[in-house]
Short mmCIF file of C-alpha atoms and ligand atoms in Angstrom, two decimals:
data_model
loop_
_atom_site.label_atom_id
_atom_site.label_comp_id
_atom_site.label_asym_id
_atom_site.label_seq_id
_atom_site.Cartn_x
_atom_site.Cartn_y
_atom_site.Cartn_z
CA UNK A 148 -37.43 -103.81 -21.35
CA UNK A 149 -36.05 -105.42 -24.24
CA UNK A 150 -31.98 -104.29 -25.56
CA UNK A 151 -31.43 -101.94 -28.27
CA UNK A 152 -32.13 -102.99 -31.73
CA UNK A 153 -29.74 -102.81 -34.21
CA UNK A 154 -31.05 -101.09 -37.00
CA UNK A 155 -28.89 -102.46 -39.70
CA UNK A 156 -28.74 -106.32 -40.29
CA UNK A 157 -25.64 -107.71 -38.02
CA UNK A 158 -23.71 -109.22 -41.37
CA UNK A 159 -24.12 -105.99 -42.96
CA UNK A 160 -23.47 -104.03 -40.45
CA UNK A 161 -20.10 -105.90 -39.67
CA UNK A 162 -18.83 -105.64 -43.60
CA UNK A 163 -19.35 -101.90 -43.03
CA UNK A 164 -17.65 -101.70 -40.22
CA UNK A 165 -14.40 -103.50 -41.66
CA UNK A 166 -14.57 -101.47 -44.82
CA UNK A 167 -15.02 -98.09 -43.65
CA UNK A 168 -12.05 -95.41 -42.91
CA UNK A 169 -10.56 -95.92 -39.40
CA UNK A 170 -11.05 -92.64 -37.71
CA UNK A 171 -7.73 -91.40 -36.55
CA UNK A 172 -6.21 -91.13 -32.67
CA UNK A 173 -8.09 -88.03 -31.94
CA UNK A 174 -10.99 -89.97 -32.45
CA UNK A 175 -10.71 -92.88 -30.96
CA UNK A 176 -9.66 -91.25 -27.81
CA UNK A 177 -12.81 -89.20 -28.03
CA UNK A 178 -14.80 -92.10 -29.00
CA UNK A 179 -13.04 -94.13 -25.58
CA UNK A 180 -14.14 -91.40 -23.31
CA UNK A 181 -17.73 -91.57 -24.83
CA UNK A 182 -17.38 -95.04 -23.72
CA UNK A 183 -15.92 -94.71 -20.49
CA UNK A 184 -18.23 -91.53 -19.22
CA UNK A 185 -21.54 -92.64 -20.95
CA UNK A 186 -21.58 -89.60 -22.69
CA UNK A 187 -23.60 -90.17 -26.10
CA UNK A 188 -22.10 -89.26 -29.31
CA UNK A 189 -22.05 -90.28 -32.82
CA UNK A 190 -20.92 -93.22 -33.85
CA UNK A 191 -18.09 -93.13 -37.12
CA UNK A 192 -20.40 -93.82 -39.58
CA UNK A 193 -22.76 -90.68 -38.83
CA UNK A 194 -19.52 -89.04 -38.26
CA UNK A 195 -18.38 -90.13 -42.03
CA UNK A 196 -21.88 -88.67 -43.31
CA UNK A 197 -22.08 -85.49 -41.72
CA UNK A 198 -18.45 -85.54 -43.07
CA UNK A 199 -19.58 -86.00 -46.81
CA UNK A 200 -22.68 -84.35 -45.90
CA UNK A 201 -20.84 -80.87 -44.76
CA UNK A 202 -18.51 -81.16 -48.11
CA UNK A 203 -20.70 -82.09 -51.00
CA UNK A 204 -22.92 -78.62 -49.54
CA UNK A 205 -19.86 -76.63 -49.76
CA UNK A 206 -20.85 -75.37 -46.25
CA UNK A 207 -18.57 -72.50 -44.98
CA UNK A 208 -21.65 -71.61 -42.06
CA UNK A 209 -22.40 -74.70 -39.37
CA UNK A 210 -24.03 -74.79 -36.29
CA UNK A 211 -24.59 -77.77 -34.46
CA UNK A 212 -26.94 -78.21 -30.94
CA UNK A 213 -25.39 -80.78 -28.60
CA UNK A 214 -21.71 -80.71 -28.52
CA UNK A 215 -21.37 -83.19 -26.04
CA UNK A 216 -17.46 -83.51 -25.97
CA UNK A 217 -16.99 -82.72 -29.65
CA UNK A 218 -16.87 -85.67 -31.92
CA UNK A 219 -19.28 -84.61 -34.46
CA UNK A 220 -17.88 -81.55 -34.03
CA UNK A 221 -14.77 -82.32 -35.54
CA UNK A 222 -16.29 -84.15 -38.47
CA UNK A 223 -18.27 -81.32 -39.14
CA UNK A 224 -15.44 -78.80 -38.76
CA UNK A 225 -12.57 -80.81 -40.56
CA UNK A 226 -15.44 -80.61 -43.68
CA UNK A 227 -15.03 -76.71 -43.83
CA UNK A 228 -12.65 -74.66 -46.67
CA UNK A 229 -10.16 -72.53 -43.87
CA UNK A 230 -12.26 -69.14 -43.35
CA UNK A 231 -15.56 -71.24 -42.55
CA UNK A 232 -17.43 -71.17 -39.03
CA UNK A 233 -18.92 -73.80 -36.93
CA UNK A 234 -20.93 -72.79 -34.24
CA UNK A 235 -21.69 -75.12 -31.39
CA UNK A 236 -24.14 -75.34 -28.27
CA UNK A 237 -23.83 -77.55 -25.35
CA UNK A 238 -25.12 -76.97 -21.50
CA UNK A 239 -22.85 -78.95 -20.01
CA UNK A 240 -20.22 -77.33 -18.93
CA UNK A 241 -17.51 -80.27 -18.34
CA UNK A 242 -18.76 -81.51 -21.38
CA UNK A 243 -18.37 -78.24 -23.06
CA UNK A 244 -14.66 -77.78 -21.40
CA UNK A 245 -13.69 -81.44 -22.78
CA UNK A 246 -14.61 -80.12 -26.15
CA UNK A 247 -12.82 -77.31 -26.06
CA UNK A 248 -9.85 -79.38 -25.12
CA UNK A 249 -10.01 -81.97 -28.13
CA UNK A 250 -10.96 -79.30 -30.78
CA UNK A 251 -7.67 -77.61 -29.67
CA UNK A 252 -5.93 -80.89 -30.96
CA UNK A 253 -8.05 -81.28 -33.95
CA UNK A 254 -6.60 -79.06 -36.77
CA UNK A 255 -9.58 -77.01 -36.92
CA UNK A 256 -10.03 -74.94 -33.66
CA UNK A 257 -9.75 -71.46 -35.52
CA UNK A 258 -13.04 -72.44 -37.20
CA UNK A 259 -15.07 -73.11 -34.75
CA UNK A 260 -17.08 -71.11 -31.59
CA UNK A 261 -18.04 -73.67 -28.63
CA UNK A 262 -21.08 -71.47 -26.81
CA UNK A 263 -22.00 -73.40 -22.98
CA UNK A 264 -25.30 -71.82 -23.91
CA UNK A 265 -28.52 -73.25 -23.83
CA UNK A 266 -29.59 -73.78 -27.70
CA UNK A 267 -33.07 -72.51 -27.40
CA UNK A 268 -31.77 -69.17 -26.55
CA UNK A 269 -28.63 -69.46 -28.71
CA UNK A 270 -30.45 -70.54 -31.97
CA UNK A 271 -33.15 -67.53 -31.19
CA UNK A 272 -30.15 -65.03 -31.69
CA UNK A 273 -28.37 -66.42 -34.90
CA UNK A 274 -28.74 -64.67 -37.73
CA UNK A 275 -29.48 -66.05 -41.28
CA UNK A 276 -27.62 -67.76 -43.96
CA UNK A 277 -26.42 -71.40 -42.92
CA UNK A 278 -25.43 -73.79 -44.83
CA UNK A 279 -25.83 -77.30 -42.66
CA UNK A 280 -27.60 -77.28 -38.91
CA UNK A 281 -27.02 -80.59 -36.72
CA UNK A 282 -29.65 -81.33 -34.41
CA UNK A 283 -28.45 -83.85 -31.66
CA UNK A 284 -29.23 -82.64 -27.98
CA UNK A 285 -32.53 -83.32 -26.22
CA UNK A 286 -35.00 -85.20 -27.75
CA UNK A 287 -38.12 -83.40 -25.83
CA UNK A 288 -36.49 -79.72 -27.56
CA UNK A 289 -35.63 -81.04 -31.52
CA UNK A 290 -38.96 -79.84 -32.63
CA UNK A 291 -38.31 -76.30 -30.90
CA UNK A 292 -34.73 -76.14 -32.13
CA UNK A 293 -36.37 -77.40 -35.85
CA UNK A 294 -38.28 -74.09 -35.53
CA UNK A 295 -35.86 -72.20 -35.01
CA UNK A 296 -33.24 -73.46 -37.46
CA UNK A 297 -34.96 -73.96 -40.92
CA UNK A 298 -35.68 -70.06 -40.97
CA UNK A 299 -32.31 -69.33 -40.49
CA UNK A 300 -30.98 -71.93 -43.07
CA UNK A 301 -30.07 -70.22 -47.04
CA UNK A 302 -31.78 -71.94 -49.99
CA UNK A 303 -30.59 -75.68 -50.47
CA UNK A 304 -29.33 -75.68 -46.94
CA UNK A 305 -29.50 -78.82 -44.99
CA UNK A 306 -30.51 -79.85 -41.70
CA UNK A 307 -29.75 -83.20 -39.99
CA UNK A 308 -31.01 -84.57 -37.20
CA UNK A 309 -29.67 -87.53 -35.60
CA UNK A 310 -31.32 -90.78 -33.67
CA UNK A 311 -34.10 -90.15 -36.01
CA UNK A 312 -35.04 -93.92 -35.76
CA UNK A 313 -34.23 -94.63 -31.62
CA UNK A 314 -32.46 -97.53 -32.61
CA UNK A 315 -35.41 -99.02 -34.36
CA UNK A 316 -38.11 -98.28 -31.91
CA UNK A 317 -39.56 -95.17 -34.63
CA UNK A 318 -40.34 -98.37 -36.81
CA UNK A 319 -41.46 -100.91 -34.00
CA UNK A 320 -43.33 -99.11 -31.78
CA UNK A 321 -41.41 -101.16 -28.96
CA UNK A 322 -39.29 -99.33 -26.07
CA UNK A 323 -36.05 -100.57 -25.30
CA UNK A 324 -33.37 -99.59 -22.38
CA UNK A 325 -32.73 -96.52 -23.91
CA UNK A 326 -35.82 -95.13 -25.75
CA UNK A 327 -39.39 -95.25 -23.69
CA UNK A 328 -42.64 -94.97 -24.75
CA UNK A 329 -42.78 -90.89 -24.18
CA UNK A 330 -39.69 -90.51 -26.07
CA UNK A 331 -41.00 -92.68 -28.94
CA UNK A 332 -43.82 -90.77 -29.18
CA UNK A 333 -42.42 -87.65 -29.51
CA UNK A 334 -39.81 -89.32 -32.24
CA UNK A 335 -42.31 -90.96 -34.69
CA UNK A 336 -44.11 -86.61 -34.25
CA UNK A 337 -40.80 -85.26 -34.67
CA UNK A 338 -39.84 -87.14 -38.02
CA UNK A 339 -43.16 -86.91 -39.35
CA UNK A 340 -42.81 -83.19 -39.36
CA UNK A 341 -39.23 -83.08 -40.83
CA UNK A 342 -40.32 -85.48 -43.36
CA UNK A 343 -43.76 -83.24 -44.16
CA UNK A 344 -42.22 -79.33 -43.94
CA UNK A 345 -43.40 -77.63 -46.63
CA UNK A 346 -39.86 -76.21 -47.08
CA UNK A 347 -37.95 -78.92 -47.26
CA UNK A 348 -36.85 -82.11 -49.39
CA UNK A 349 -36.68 -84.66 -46.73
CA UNK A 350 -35.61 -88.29 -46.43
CA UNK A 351 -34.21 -90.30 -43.62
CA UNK A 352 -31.40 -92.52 -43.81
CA UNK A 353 -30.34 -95.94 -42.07
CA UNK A 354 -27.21 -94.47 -41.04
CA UNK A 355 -26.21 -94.92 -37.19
CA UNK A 356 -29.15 -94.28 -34.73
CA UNK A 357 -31.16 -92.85 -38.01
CA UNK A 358 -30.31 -89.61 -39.64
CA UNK A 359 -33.44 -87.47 -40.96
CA UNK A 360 -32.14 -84.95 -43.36
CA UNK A 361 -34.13 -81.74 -45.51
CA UNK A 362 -32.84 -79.79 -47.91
CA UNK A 363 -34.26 -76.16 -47.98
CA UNK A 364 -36.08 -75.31 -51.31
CA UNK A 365 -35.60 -72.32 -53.08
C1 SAM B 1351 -26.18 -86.75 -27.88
S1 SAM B 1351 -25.21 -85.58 -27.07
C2 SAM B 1351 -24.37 -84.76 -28.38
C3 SAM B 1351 -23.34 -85.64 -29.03
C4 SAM B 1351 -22.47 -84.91 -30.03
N1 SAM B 1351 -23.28 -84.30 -31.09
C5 SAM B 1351 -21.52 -85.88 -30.67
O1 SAM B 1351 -21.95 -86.72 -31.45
O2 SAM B 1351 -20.33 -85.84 -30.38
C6 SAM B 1351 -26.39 -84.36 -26.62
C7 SAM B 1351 -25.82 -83.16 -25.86
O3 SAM B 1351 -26.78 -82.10 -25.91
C8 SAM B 1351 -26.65 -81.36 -24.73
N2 SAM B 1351 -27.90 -80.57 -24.58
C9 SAM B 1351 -29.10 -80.99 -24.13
N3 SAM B 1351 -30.00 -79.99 -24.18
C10 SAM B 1351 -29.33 -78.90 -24.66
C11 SAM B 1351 -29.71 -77.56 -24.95
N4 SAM B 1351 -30.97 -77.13 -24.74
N5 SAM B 1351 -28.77 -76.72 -25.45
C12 SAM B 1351 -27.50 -77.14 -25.67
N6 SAM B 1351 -27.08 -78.41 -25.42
C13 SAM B 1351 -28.00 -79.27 -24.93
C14 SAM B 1351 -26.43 -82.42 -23.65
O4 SAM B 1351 -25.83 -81.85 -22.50
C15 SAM B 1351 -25.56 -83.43 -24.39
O5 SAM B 1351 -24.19 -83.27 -24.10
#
């Protein structure tokens, strides 16, 4: 196996790295227990899209798949005006409990709804009218959550979908200690759908692990 790629060239990816917004306390203890328990979550720059991402939508309706211990979650939540709603699904429930636990500290608990739920069943019982869907959970499901979100998204909605490029093994083909050969598979299908659905304006960005994001058409 060969190490994780970078996806952004080193130099670059250093200047951005000094230049960007520090994320605050909240976040870097969030971002220390990532690193301590191996749990997988966003790095800041993602975090600092789906940020800008959430705001420049106006989006007052979010729901996310794959809470993990809630770092996106805040970005996404600290985007919404004060009466919006972020709804979030995670199946892990120590995971789920540590999320509760840091949203509470976050500023923007009122807004959002943690469900321990799996998504696939969650997603099937939303209703309609979102404004932004984050997909970042399990790679084998995105296409099934996919399904079930851009239905359920309003007109110039957006969904996002994170580790769209598997740290560079979508482009090389090559698997690496984290990505395999099943999983890369099942990426390059995945993207070339979001990138083809005939209801959406799709592009995928260099951001991170790779975000892939559509915008619902009218
Ligand atoms: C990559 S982590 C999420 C990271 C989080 N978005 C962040 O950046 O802070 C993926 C999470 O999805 C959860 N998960 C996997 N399958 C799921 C499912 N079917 N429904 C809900 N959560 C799921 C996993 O337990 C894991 O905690």
């Amino acid at each position: 196996m060969v190490p994780p790629m970078p996806i952004l060239d080193p130099v670059v990816e250093a200047y951005l790295d000094e230049h960007r917004t520090p994320p605050d306390a909240l976040l870097v203890e969030m971002e220390a227990h990532g690193a301590r328990d191996r749990v997988p979550i966003v790095p800041p720059e993602t975090g600092a899209l789906l940020h800008a991402l959430a705001r420049t939508a106006g989006a007052r309706r979010i729901v996310e798949v794959g809470t993990a211990i809630g770092v996106s979650t805040v970005y996404l939540a600290r985007a919404l005006p004060a009466d919006g709603e972020l709804v979030s699904f995670e199946i892990d429930p120590q995971r789920h409990a540590a999320a509760r636990d840091y949203l509470g500290r976050s500023g923007a608990a009122a807004r959002v709804d943690l469900r321990l739920q799996d998504a696939r069943e969650g997603l099937a019982e939303l209703d309609e009218g979102w404004d932004l869907a984050f997909i970042d959970a399990a790679k084998g499901e995105y296409a099934t959550y996919f399904d079930l979100l851009v239905p359920r998204l309003r007109p110039r909605g957006l969904i996002v979908a994170d580790n769209a490029l598997m740290g560079g093994t979508i482009a090389s083909g090559e698997p690496n200690d984290i990505w395999g050969d099943e999983q890369i598979r099942g990426g390059r299908a995945f993207l070339d759908a979001f990138l083809a659905h005939p209801s959406l304006d799709a592009t995928v960005l260099a951001v991170g692990d790779g975000v892939a994001i559509g915008v619902k058409r009218d």
